[in-house]
Tab-separated table of C-alpha atoms in Angstrom:
chain	number	residue	atom	x	y	z
A	1	MET	CA	98.457	109.542	60.937
A	2	SER	CA	99.029	113.256	60.686
A	3	ASP	CA	99.965	114.381	57.236
A	4	ASN	CA	102.624	116.914	58.028
A	5	PRO	CA	106.100	116.124	59.255
A	6	LEU	CA	107.385	117.993	62.280
A	7	LEU	CA	110.893	118.315	60.948
A	8	LYS	CA	112.330	118.326	57.429
A	9	VAL	CA	116.061	117.848	57.088
A	10	SER	CA	117.446	118.464	53.594
A	11	GLY	CA	120.999	118.077	52.376
A	12	VAL	CA	122.610	118.757	55.742
A	13	SER	CA	126.408	118.582	55.577
A	14	LYS	CA	129.058	119.640	58.033
A	15	PHE	CA	132.742	119.833	57.223
A	16	TYR	CA	135.504	120.376	59.727
A	17	GLY	CA	138.044	121.899	57.342
A	18	SER	CA	138.369	119.234	54.692
A	19	ARG	CA	137.209	116.480	57.023
A	20	ILE	CA	133.611	115.288	56.720
A	21	GLY	CA	131.482	115.530	59.856
A	22	CYS	CA	128.308	114.452	58.093
A	23	LYS	CA	127.371	114.641	54.443
A	24	ASP	CA	124.119	115.233	52.591
A	25	VAL	CA	121.666	113.921	55.183
A	26	ASN	CA	117.971	113.965	54.281
A	27	PHE	CA	114.990	112.798	56.304
A	28	GLU	CA	111.646	113.819	57.708
A	29	LEU	CA	110.348	113.211	61.198
A	30	TRP	CA	106.663	112.965	62.109
A	31	PRO	CA	104.968	113.687	65.440
A	32	GLY	CA	105.146	110.689	67.765
A	33	GLU	CA	107.977	109.107	65.838
A	34	VAL	CA	111.266	108.034	67.414
A	35	LEU	CA	114.291	107.949	65.123
A	36	ALA	CA	117.507	106.281	66.217
A	37	ILE	CA	120.835	107.326	64.725
A	38	VAL	CA	123.373	104.537	65.208
A	39	GLY	CA	126.990	104.026	64.225
A	40	GLU	CA	130.380	103.728	65.843
A	41	SER	CA	132.272	106.598	67.488
A	42	GLY	CA	133.353	109.141	64.913
A	43	SER	CA	130.672	108.171	62.419
A	44	GLY	CA	129.080	111.611	62.587
A	45	LYS	CA	126.016	110.816	64.722
A	46	THR	CA	126.560	113.558	67.263
A	47	THR	CA	127.638	116.078	64.602
A	48	LEU	CA	124.368	115.418	62.803
A	49	LEU	CA	122.335	115.703	66.017
A	50	ASN	CA	124.020	119.001	66.855
A	51	CYS	CA	123.391	120.351	63.352
A	52	ILE	CA	119.704	119.467	63.467
A	53	SER	CA	119.261	120.920	66.923
A	54	THR	CA	121.052	124.126	65.841
A	55	ARG	CA	123.796	123.661	68.404
A	56	LEU	CA	126.176	123.573	65.461
A	57	LEU	CA	125.902	125.467	62.189
A	58	PRO	CA	126.043	123.088	59.222
A	59	THR	CA	128.166	123.896	56.170
A	60	ALA	CA	125.222	123.271	53.848
A	61	GLY	CA	121.591	122.231	53.901
A	62	SER	CA	118.431	123.270	55.665
A	63	VAL	CA	116.327	122.122	58.597
A	64	GLU	CA	112.701	123.171	58.674
A	65	TYR	CA	110.537	122.847	61.766
A	66	ARG	CA	106.763	123.040	61.944
A	67	MET	CA	105.936	125.626	64.583
A	68	ARG	CA	102.850	125.353	66.792
A	69	ASP	CA	101.024	127.691	64.410
A	70	GLY	CA	101.470	125.073	61.649
A	71	ASN	CA	103.997	127.047	59.585
A	72	PHE	CA	107.381	125.659	58.683
A	73	ARG	CA	110.366	127.800	59.609
A	74	ASP	CA	113.936	127.326	58.483
A	75	LEU	CA	115.868	127.019	61.721
A	76	TYR	CA	119.002	128.652	60.358
A	77	HIS	CA	117.035	131.691	59.260
A	78	MET	CA	115.554	132.369	62.668
A	79	SER	CA	116.926	134.963	65.016
A	80	GLU	CA	119.105	133.723	67.834
A	81	ALA	CA	116.433	134.747	70.357
A	82	GLU	CA	113.711	132.783	68.557
A	83	ARG	CA	115.930	129.729	68.345
A	84	ARG	CA	116.726	129.877	72.018
A	85	PHE	CA	113.085	130.243	72.916
A	86	LEU	CA	112.290	127.175	70.810
A	87	MET	CA	115.017	125.170	72.530
A	88	ARG	CA	113.804	126.167	75.961
A	89	THR	CA	110.146	125.408	75.359
A	90	ASP	CA	109.206	123.277	72.365
A	91	TRP	CA	112.364	121.157	72.343
A	92	GLY	CA	114.332	119.135	74.801
A	93	PHE	CA	117.952	118.083	74.655
A	94	VAL	CA	119.100	115.202	76.843
A	95	HIS	CA	122.880	115.080	77.049
A	96	GLN	CA	124.902	111.954	77.639
A	97	ASN	CA	126.498	113.616	80.622
A	98	PRO	CA	123.729	115.019	82.852
A	99	ALA	CA	126.115	117.687	84.122
A	100	ASP	CA	125.951	119.258	80.637
A	101	GLY	CA	122.178	119.568	80.788
A	102	LEU	CA	121.629	120.380	84.462
A	103	ARG	CA	122.653	123.200	86.709
A	104	MET	CA	124.579	121.261	89.276
A	105	THR	CA	124.559	123.860	92.031
A	106	VAL	CA	120.857	124.642	92.194
A	107	SER	CA	118.234	122.317	93.658
A	108	ALA	CA	116.508	119.539	91.732
A	109	GLY	CA	113.235	121.431	91.999
A	110	ALA	CA	114.807	124.597	90.590
A	111	ASN	CA	116.317	122.629	87.712
A	112	VAL	CA	112.836	121.582	86.689
A	113	GLY	CA	111.203	124.892	87.612
A	114	GLU	CA	113.648	126.963	85.586
A	115	ARG	CA	112.251	125.692	82.274
A	116	LEU	CA	108.725	126.474	83.483
A	117	MET	CA	109.726	130.040	84.292
A	118	ALA	CA	111.150	130.314	80.777
A	119	VAL	CA	107.638	129.791	79.417
A	120	GLY	CA	106.212	132.437	81.724
A	121	ASP	CA	105.164	130.582	84.860
A	122	ARG	CA	105.611	132.860	87.859
A	123	HIS	CA	103.510	131.300	90.621
A	124	TYR	CA	106.006	129.724	93.003
A	125	GLY	CA	103.549	127.258	94.520
A	126	LYS	CA	102.413	126.012	91.139
A	127	ILE	CA	105.955	125.670	89.849
A	128	ARG	CA	106.913	123.653	92.901
A	129	GLU	CA	103.829	121.487	92.539
A	130	THR	CA	104.603	120.759	88.879
A	131	ALA	CA	108.257	120.097	89.696
A	132	THR	CA	107.255	117.626	92.419
A	133	ASP	CA	104.888	115.911	90.026
A	134	TRP	CA	107.643	115.554	87.421
A	135	LEU	CA	110.172	114.260	89.930
A	136	GLY	CA	107.593	111.583	90.747
A	137	ARG	CA	107.159	110.710	87.115
A	138	VAL	CA	110.884	110.105	86.766
A	139	GLU	CA	110.867	108.200	90.056
A	140	ILE	CA	112.743	110.675	92.225
A	141	SER	CA	111.130	110.912	95.643
A	142	ALA	CA	109.629	114.256	96.620
A	143	ASP	CA	111.886	114.645	99.648
A	144	ARG	CA	114.876	115.126	97.314
A	145	ILE	CA	113.400	118.242	95.696
A	146	ASP	CA	115.668	120.636	97.587
A	147	ASP	CA	118.851	118.626	97.058
A	148	GLN	CA	121.361	119.620	94.419
A	149	PRO	CA	122.010	117.190	91.573
A	150	ARG	CA	125.616	117.021	92.791
A	151	ALA	CA	124.254	114.785	95.549
A	152	PHE	CA	122.475	112.478	93.084
A	153	SER	CA	123.708	109.241	91.538
A	154	GLY	CA	124.351	109.081	87.778
A	155	GLY	CA	121.029	107.398	87.071
A	156	MET	CA	119.104	109.921	89.184
A	157	ARG	CA	120.837	112.832	87.474
A	158	GLN	CA	119.873	111.426	84.099
A	159	ARG	CA	116.249	111.075	85.216
A	160	LEU	CA	116.309	114.617	86.559
A	161	GLN	CA	117.647	115.847	83.238
A	162	ILE	CA	114.751	114.113	81.494
A	163	ALA	CA	112.224	115.727	83.856
A	164	ARG	CA	113.784	119.149	83.249
A	165	ASN	CA	113.438	118.648	79.498
A	166	LEU	CA	109.912	117.292	79.460
A	167	VAL	CA	108.266	119.638	81.947
A	168	THR	CA	107.436	122.245	79.313
A	169	GLY	CA	105.634	119.679	77.153
A	170	PRO	CA	108.079	119.769	74.228
A	171	ARG	CA	107.110	118.278	70.889
A	172	LEU	CA	110.626	117.199	69.944
A	173	VAL	CA	113.368	115.779	72.119
A	174	PHE	CA	116.967	115.151	71.122
A	175	MET	CA	118.886	112.542	73.091
A	176	ASP	CA	122.600	111.939	72.830
A	177	GLU	CA	123.485	108.503	74.225
A	178	PRO	CA	120.914	108.849	77.032
A	179	THR	CA	121.942	105.578	78.660
A	180	GLY	CA	125.672	105.846	78.057
A	181	GLY	CA	127.762	105.389	81.166
A	182	LEU	CA	124.920	103.977	83.277
A	183	ASP	CA	124.744	100.569	84.960
A	184	VAL	CA	122.743	97.967	83.090
A	185	SER	CA	120.005	97.878	85.740
A	186	VAL	CA	119.812	101.675	85.781
A	187	GLN	CA	119.724	101.660	81.974
A	188	ALA	CA	116.750	99.313	81.942
A	189	ARG	CA	114.837	101.573	84.309
A	190	LEU	CA	115.662	104.672	82.287
A	191	LEU	CA	114.738	103.033	78.993
A	192	ASP	CA	111.422	101.865	80.330
A	193	LEU	CA	110.774	105.345	81.653
A	194	VAL	CA	111.686	107.089	78.405
A	195	ARG	CA	109.642	104.597	76.410
A	196	GLY	CA	106.595	105.171	78.599
A	197	LEU	CA	106.910	108.960	78.497
A	198	VAL	CA	107.400	109.042	74.732
A	199	ASN	CA	104.283	106.883	74.278
A	200	ASP	CA	102.149	108.808	76.767
A	201	LEU	CA	103.124	112.255	75.562
A	202	GLY	CA	103.286	111.418	71.857
A	203	LEU	CA	106.710	113.030	71.546
A	204	ALA	CA	108.898	112.921	68.511
A	205	ALA	CA	112.470	112.074	69.393
A	206	ILE	CA	115.844	111.688	67.762
A	207	VAL	CA	118.081	109.379	69.778
A	208	VAL	CA	121.775	108.991	69.082
A	209	THR	CA	123.138	105.733	70.414
A	210	HIS	CA	125.762	103.136	69.613
A	211	ASP	CA	123.697	100.536	71.490
A	212	LEU	CA	121.500	98.628	69.055
A	213	ALA	CA	119.419	97.129	71.862
A	214	VAL	CA	118.521	100.642	73.025
A	215	ALA	CA	117.611	101.544	69.457
A	216	ARG	CA	115.421	98.440	69.100
A	217	LEU	CA	113.560	99.208	72.297
A	218	LEU	CA	112.994	102.909	71.751
A	219	SER	CA	112.872	103.652	68.054
A	220	HIS	CA	110.502	103.135	65.164
A	221	ARG	CA	113.003	104.029	62.515
A	222	MET	CA	116.741	103.794	62.309
A	223	MET	CA	119.553	105.494	60.410
A	224	VAL	CA	122.964	103.858	60.279
A	225	MET	CA	125.932	106.215	59.831
A	226	LYS	CA	129.467	105.510	58.749
A	227	ASP	CA	132.194	108.051	57.973
A	228	GLY	CA	129.670	110.883	57.974
A	229	PHE	CA	127.254	109.254	55.530
A	230	VAL	CA	123.880	107.682	56.207
A	231	ILE	CA	124.457	104.232	54.717
A	232	GLU	CA	121.177	102.566	55.649
A	233	HIS	CA	117.814	103.878	56.740
A	234	GLY	CA	114.552	102.071	57.458
A	235	LEU	CA	112.118	100.533	59.898
A	236	THR	CA	114.118	99.590	63.012
A	237	ASP	CA	113.007	95.937	62.920
A	238	ARG	CA	113.961	95.685	59.270
A	239	VAL	CA	117.409	97.224	59.680
A	240	LEU	CA	118.198	94.913	62.604
A	241	ASP	CA	116.600	91.696	61.277
A	242	ASP	CA	117.609	92.073	57.644
A	243	PRO	CA	120.565	94.478	57.425
A	244	ARG	CA	121.490	95.167	53.808
A	245	GLU	CA	124.767	97.045	53.940
A	246	PRO	CA	128.065	95.343	54.777
A	247	TYR	CA	128.735	97.718	57.662
A	248	THR	CA	125.254	97.262	59.144
A	249	GLN	CA	125.671	93.499	58.925
A	250	LEU	CA	128.947	93.836	60.786
A	251	LEU	CA	127.314	95.994	63.485
A	252	VAL	CA	124.382	93.621	63.952
A	253	SER	CA	126.578	90.517	63.994
A	254	SER	CA	128.778	92.115	66.653
A	255	ILE	CA	126.013	92.322	69.277
A	256	LEU	CA	126.823	90.143	72.258
A	257	GLN	CA	124.125	87.660	73.139
A	258	VAL	CA	123.390	87.247	76.823
B	1	MET	CA	85.448	93.736	50.204
B	2	ALA	CA	89.013	93.423	48.919
B	3	THR	CA	91.049	90.344	49.817
B	4	PRO	CA	92.895	91.175	53.048
B	5	LEU	CA	96.257	89.795	51.938
B	6	VAL	CA	97.678	89.125	48.466
B	7	VAL	CA	101.281	88.085	47.897
B	8	SER	CA	102.442	88.249	44.311
B	9	GLU	CA	105.741	87.258	42.651
B	10	VAL	CA	107.833	87.801	45.771
B	11	PHE	CA	111.540	86.967	45.653
B	12	LYS	CA	113.857	87.055	48.641
B	13	SER	CA	117.540	86.362	49.131
B	14	PHE	CA	120.160	87.289	51.702
B	15	THR	CA	123.510	88.732	50.658
B	16	MET	CA	126.084	87.885	53.305
B	17	HIS	CA	128.661	90.630	52.987
B	18	LEU	CA	130.735	89.231	55.824
B	19	ARG	CA	130.995	85.916	53.953
B	20	ASP	CA	132.501	87.325	50.756
B	21	GLY	CA	129.116	88.524	49.591
B	22	ILE	CA	127.616	85.107	48.972
B	23	LYS	CA	123.976	85.197	48.054
B	24	LEU	CA	121.562	82.856	49.803
B	25	PRO	CA	118.300	82.559	47.953
B	26	VAL	CA	115.377	82.103	50.350
B	27	VAL	CA	112.195	81.989	48.271
B	28	ASN	CA	111.390	82.539	44.619
B	29	ASP	CA	108.170	83.635	43.024
B	30	VAL	CA	105.862	83.378	46.038
B	31	ASN	CA	102.199	83.742	45.070
B	32	PHE	CA	99.189	83.280	47.315
B	33	SER	CA	96.358	85.111	48.981
B	34	VAL	CA	94.416	84.771	52.202
B	35	ALA	CA	90.691	85.461	52.296
B	36	ALA	CA	88.743	86.938	55.186
B	37	GLY	CA	87.836	84.231	57.700
B	38	GLU	CA	90.390	81.829	56.297
B	39	CYS	CA	93.340	80.229	58.092
B	40	VAL	CA	96.131	79.250	55.713
B	41	VAL	CA	98.939	77.152	57.142
B	42	LEU	CA	102.440	77.259	55.676
B	43	GLY	CA	103.786	73.730	55.249
B	44	GLY	CA	107.109	72.159	54.385
B	45	PRO	CA	110.288	71.114	56.187
B	46	SER	CA	112.253	73.474	58.460
B	47	GLY	CA	114.568	75.898	56.742
B	48	ILE	CA	112.395	76.106	53.660
B	49	GLY	CA	111.471	79.740	54.329
B	50	LYS	CA	108.178	79.636	56.237
B	51	SER	CA	109.207	82.065	58.971
B	52	SER	CA	110.936	84.248	56.382
B	53	ILE	CA	107.641	84.620	54.535
B	54	LEU	CA	105.908	85.776	57.730
B	55	LYS	CA	108.745	88.222	58.445
B	56	MET	CA	108.504	89.673	54.944
B	57	LEU	CA	104.770	90.168	55.324
B	58	TYR	CA	105.279	91.930	58.649
B	59	GLY	CA	108.004	94.167	57.216
B	60	ASN	CA	110.888	92.728	59.245
B	61	TYR	CA	112.551	91.426	56.090
B	62	ALA	CA	112.921	93.440	52.928
B	63	VAL	CA	112.003	91.714	49.665
B	64	ASP	CA	114.032	91.739	46.451
B	65	ALA	CA	111.025	91.891	44.143
B	66	GLY	CA	107.279	91.462	44.133
B	67	GLN	CA	104.295	92.842	45.987
B	68	ILE	CA	102.722	92.221	49.374
B	69	LEU	CA	99.324	93.839	49.218
B	70	VAL	CA	97.454	94.459	52.442
B	71	ASN	CA	93.976	95.884	52.657
B	72	HIS	CA	94.607	98.598	55.223
B	73	GLN	CA	91.582	100.699	56.194
B	74	ASP	CA	89.985	100.419	52.748
B	75	ARG	CA	93.086	101.161	50.793
B	76	ILE	CA	95.728	98.812	49.438
B	77	VAL	CA	99.225	99.125	50.895
B	78	ASP	CA	102.213	97.373	49.335
B	79	ILE	CA	104.345	96.321	52.307
B	80	ALA	CA	107.252	95.636	49.952
B	81	LYS	CA	107.506	99.336	49.137
B	82	ALA	CA	105.793	101.104	52.042
B	83	ASP	CA	107.726	103.604	54.155
B	84	PRO	CA	108.381	102.789	57.826
B	85	ARG	CA	105.610	105.070	59.029
B	86	THR	CA	103.018	103.283	56.919
B	87	ILE	CA	104.234	99.860	58.051
B	88	ILE	CA	103.953	100.937	61.679
B	89	ASP	CA	100.404	102.128	61.048
B	90	VAL	CA	99.523	98.838	59.308
B	91	ARG	CA	100.899	96.949	62.322
B	92	ARG	CA	98.938	99.087	64.732
B	93	GLN	CA	95.611	98.884	62.923
B	94	THR	CA	95.520	95.966	60.507
B	95	MET	CA	98.130	93.252	60.854
B	96	GLY	CA	99.108	91.462	64.060
B	97	TYR	CA	101.941	89.023	64.611
B	98	VAL	CA	102.382	86.325	67.234
B	99	SER	CA	106.000	85.246	67.291
B	100	GLN	CA	107.499	82.193	68.935
B	101	PHE	CA	109.355	84.274	71.420
B	102	LEU	CA	108.354	87.241	73.470
B	103	ARG	CA	110.644	90.242	73.291
B	104	THR	CA	110.326	91.418	76.860
B	105	VAL	CA	110.760	94.957	78.015
B	106	PRO	CA	112.330	95.269	81.450
B	107	ARG	CA	109.914	96.167	84.243
B	108	VAL	CA	106.674	96.037	82.241
B	109	ALA	CA	104.049	93.772	83.865
B	110	ALA	CA	102.589	90.878	81.861
B	111	ILE	CA	99.111	92.371	81.914
B	112	ASP	CA	100.410	95.666	80.513
B	113	VAL	CA	102.378	93.832	77.825
B	114	VAL	CA	99.096	92.249	76.750
B	115	ALA	CA	97.074	95.464	77.010
B	116	GLU	CA	99.618	97.588	75.128
B	117	PRO	CA	98.362	97.015	71.542
B	118	LEU	CA	94.903	98.221	72.609
B	119	VAL	CA	96.302	101.260	74.392
B	120	ALA	CA	98.331	102.033	71.251
B	121	ARG	CA	95.045	102.107	69.346
B	122	GLY	CA	93.702	104.723	71.707
B	123	ILE	CA	91.590	102.511	73.967
B	124	GLU	CA	91.342	103.552	77.595
B	125	ALA	CA	93.940	101.834	79.782
B	126	ALA	CA	91.391	100.422	82.270
B	127	ILE	CA	89.304	98.798	79.536
B	128	ALA	CA	92.407	97.467	77.800
B	129	LYS	CA	93.493	95.890	81.081
B	130	GLU	CA	90.109	94.267	81.589
B	131	ASN	CA	90.350	92.666	78.162
B	132	ALA	CA	93.913	91.582	78.897
B	133	ALA	CA	92.837	89.970	82.169
B	134	GLU	CA	90.074	88.084	80.406
B	135	LEU	CA	92.480	86.640	77.837
B	136	LEU	CA	95.118	85.742	80.400
B	137	SER	CA	92.635	83.864	82.539
B	138	ARG	CA	91.295	82.108	79.471
B	139	LEU	CA	94.855	80.988	78.700
B	140	ASN	CA	95.201	79.779	82.315
B	141	LEU	CA	98.069	82.064	83.243
B	142	PRO	CA	98.152	82.109	87.060
B	143	ARG	CA	96.826	85.411	88.368
B	144	GLU	CA	99.900	85.868	90.605
B	145	LEU	CA	101.990	86.338	87.471
B	146	TRP	CA	99.935	89.096	85.872
B	147	SER	CA	101.636	91.945	87.652
B	148	LEU	CA	105.161	90.590	87.075
B	149	PRO	CA	107.378	91.325	84.069
B	150	PRO	CA	107.399	88.197	81.888
B	151	SER	CA	111.188	88.004	81.481
B	152	THR	CA	111.419	85.430	84.293
B	153	PHE	CA	108.454	83.327	83.098
B	154	SER	CA	108.790	79.819	81.679
B	155	GLY	CA	108.665	79.334	77.910
B	156	GLY	CA	105.031	78.276	77.958
B	157	GLU	CA	104.001	81.181	80.191
B	158	GLN	CA	105.788	83.697	77.980
B	159	GLN	CA	104.147	82.204	74.947
B	160	ARG	CA	100.715	82.602	76.486
B	161	VAL	CA	101.445	86.269	77.216
B	162	ASN	CA	102.516	86.584	73.602
B	163	ILE	CA	99.353	84.940	72.307
B	164	ALA	CA	97.141	87.103	74.471
B	165	ARG	CA	98.955	90.194	73.177
B	166	GLY	CA	98.480	89.063	69.575
B	167	PHE	CA	94.808	88.148	69.950
B	168	ILE	CA	93.628	91.103	72.033
B	169	THR	CA	93.103	93.463	69.097
B	170	SER	CA	90.613	93.149	66.278
B	171	HIS	CA	93.292	93.182	63.583
B	172	ARG	CA	91.942	91.971	60.241
B	173	ILE	CA	95.095	89.948	59.519
B	174	LEU	CA	97.020	87.766	61.967
B	175	LEU	CA	100.388	86.132	61.356
B	176	LEU	CA	101.071	83.202	63.676
B	177	ASP	CA	104.588	81.797	63.981
B	178	GLU	CA	104.179	78.552	65.924
B	179	PRO	CA	102.036	80.031	68.652
B	180	THR	CA	101.456	76.633	70.259
B	181	ALA	CA	105.054	75.329	70.214
B	182	SER	CA	105.627	75.245	73.969
B	183	LEU	CA	102.059	74.806	75.231
B	184	ASP	CA	100.449	71.830	76.940
B	185	ALA	CA	97.404	70.067	75.487
B	186	THR	CA	94.861	72.109	77.486
B	187	ASN	CA	96.254	75.441	76.393
B	188	ARG	CA	96.729	74.254	72.819
B	189	ARG	CA	93.008	73.580	72.764
B	190	VAL	CA	92.300	77.071	74.070
B	191	VAL	CA	94.386	78.536	71.242
B	192	VAL	CA	92.571	76.395	68.679
B	193	GLU	CA	89.266	77.776	70.014
B	194	MET	CA	90.610	81.318	69.878
B	195	ILE	CA	91.665	80.834	66.251
B	196	ALA	CA	88.208	79.460	65.425
B	197	ALA	CA	86.637	82.549	67.022
B	198	LYS	CA	88.882	84.833	64.929
B	199	LYS	CA	87.734	82.992	61.802
B	200	GLU	CA	84.134	83.672	62.768
B	201	GLU	CA	85.004	87.353	62.994
B	202	GLY	CA	86.392	87.214	59.461
B	203	VAL	CA	90.056	87.598	60.350
B	204	ALA	CA	92.512	86.396	57.699
B	205	MET	CA	95.188	84.217	59.297
B	206	LEU	CA	98.472	82.838	58.033
B	207	GLY	CA	100.382	80.541	60.328
B	208	ILE	CA	103.071	77.982	60.928
B	209	PHE	CA	102.030	75.020	63.094
B	210	HIS	CA	104.300	72.030	63.528
B	211	ASP	CA	101.860	70.274	65.838
B	212	GLU	CA	99.800	68.046	63.570
B	213	GLU	CA	96.717	68.013	65.760
B	214	VAL	CA	96.573	71.797	65.920
B	215	ARG	CA	97.252	72.084	62.203
B	216	GLU	CA	94.398	69.697	61.380
B	217	ALA	CA	92.099	71.649	63.655
B	218	VAL	CA	92.793	75.143	62.339
B	219	ALA	CA	93.919	74.859	58.705
B	220	ASP	CA	91.473	75.580	55.920
B	221	ARG	CA	94.250	75.072	53.426
B	222	ILE	CA	97.908	74.101	53.541
B	223	LEU	CA	100.331	75.990	51.366
B	224	ASP	CA	103.469	74.001	50.593
B	225	VAL	CA	106.358	76.429	50.797
B	226	SER	CA	108.719	73.946	49.069
B	227	ALA	CA	107.051	75.028	45.845
B	228	PHE	CA	108.762	78.420	46.261
B	229	SER	CA	112.125	77.004	47.259
B	230	PRO	CA	114.963	78.077	44.991
B	231	ARG	CA	116.870	74.942	45.998
B	232	LYS	CA	114.223	72.795	44.414
B	233	ALA	CA	114.485	74.841	41.240
B	234	ILE	CA	118.241	74.293	41.151
B	235	ALA	CA	117.875	70.573	41.758
B	236	ALA	CA	115.326	70.303	38.970
């Protein structure tokens, strides 16, 4: 167990006017750890994810990230350029809708290669080789490398988005409903893939989902949100097997059994 | 060497908020310990809280009060208060759990399901697979099934995958929740032998076995869970 967290979130709150987006959220995330944020629509999960990933400026609080040199930096006190560099290299962000995370009118290979160029790769042959390798890892056949994601199915686009995010070897990946809107069989494949990649690469990840089965499969730890507040937080197995809060009990008892 | 597992003054109840907040007491004042090389069997009728005790020890259930002390890599961890990260580390290195049912992951082959706990401990995939194959053949799981995901297997086949997964590591503590429930006599005997081998290695085991023959064969001591039942306390 490494002794330093990768991310320290303290007192993060976001208000939309007088409405609460999320309020006073505190947690730490360690390397290799997957945290699920669950709750119904409007509970503040995505607001929180966007605040942590600096896509949205919180009203209060701080988020500190341990850089590769071992020093913690407050994300909101970085320059815009530094933040963008971090997002392009050390972080990944997997959107629910792949069209938000991909460039739909350039080829699959270029979608993956673009992130490599952002970290300074210039050798075309090498970039293409790495892109092909990553397409293979997300189970997209090499002969689709020159096709645009517009020509891909929803599941393939999502896998391509994952390849694009992971190619630079990020240490932290944010995922917003990564399996939302996919067929059940496609979901299973994607989940298995994400699970394998997270294990193999030792990534830390924060996954927003309303699907408790997804959370059980992917996460070590779980935060339950309601009306902008984190109402329960603990080991995923514990939260699901022995929910303590009334709302969590309602969520868990509402899962359909197949 | 410290005792691998000490449970002291543990209380557990469920509060059912969806049922007007009624409180269901599960166990009161649970006290026991398990020594290295010992197999303690939880006894008592169904519904008395045997599985709940195992789930508390493994961190799946929170406890209301008390301590669950585990000797984890030469330090004592209190599962009742440990943070999730510590519990995950205890599960990876020190405490294994064989449940009645296998929680299958889509698309993962049986042999990889079995090998996974070793891989998680940093052992090379090829070696982990070799060990997995050895266990699966010992448990008489047909070789044709090894490369298939276990979700379509019969109850007994899934259980054997589960047992192999639980026994593959050298965890110092093993929790066994009816590992032989859906096995035939031959495979039950294999499991009894495997438990005996774990005892030799000094593993502390705590289990639930409804099958009398298996219980007789493996138990060093039977712990009557009715003694911790709050219902008995009310009746008395």
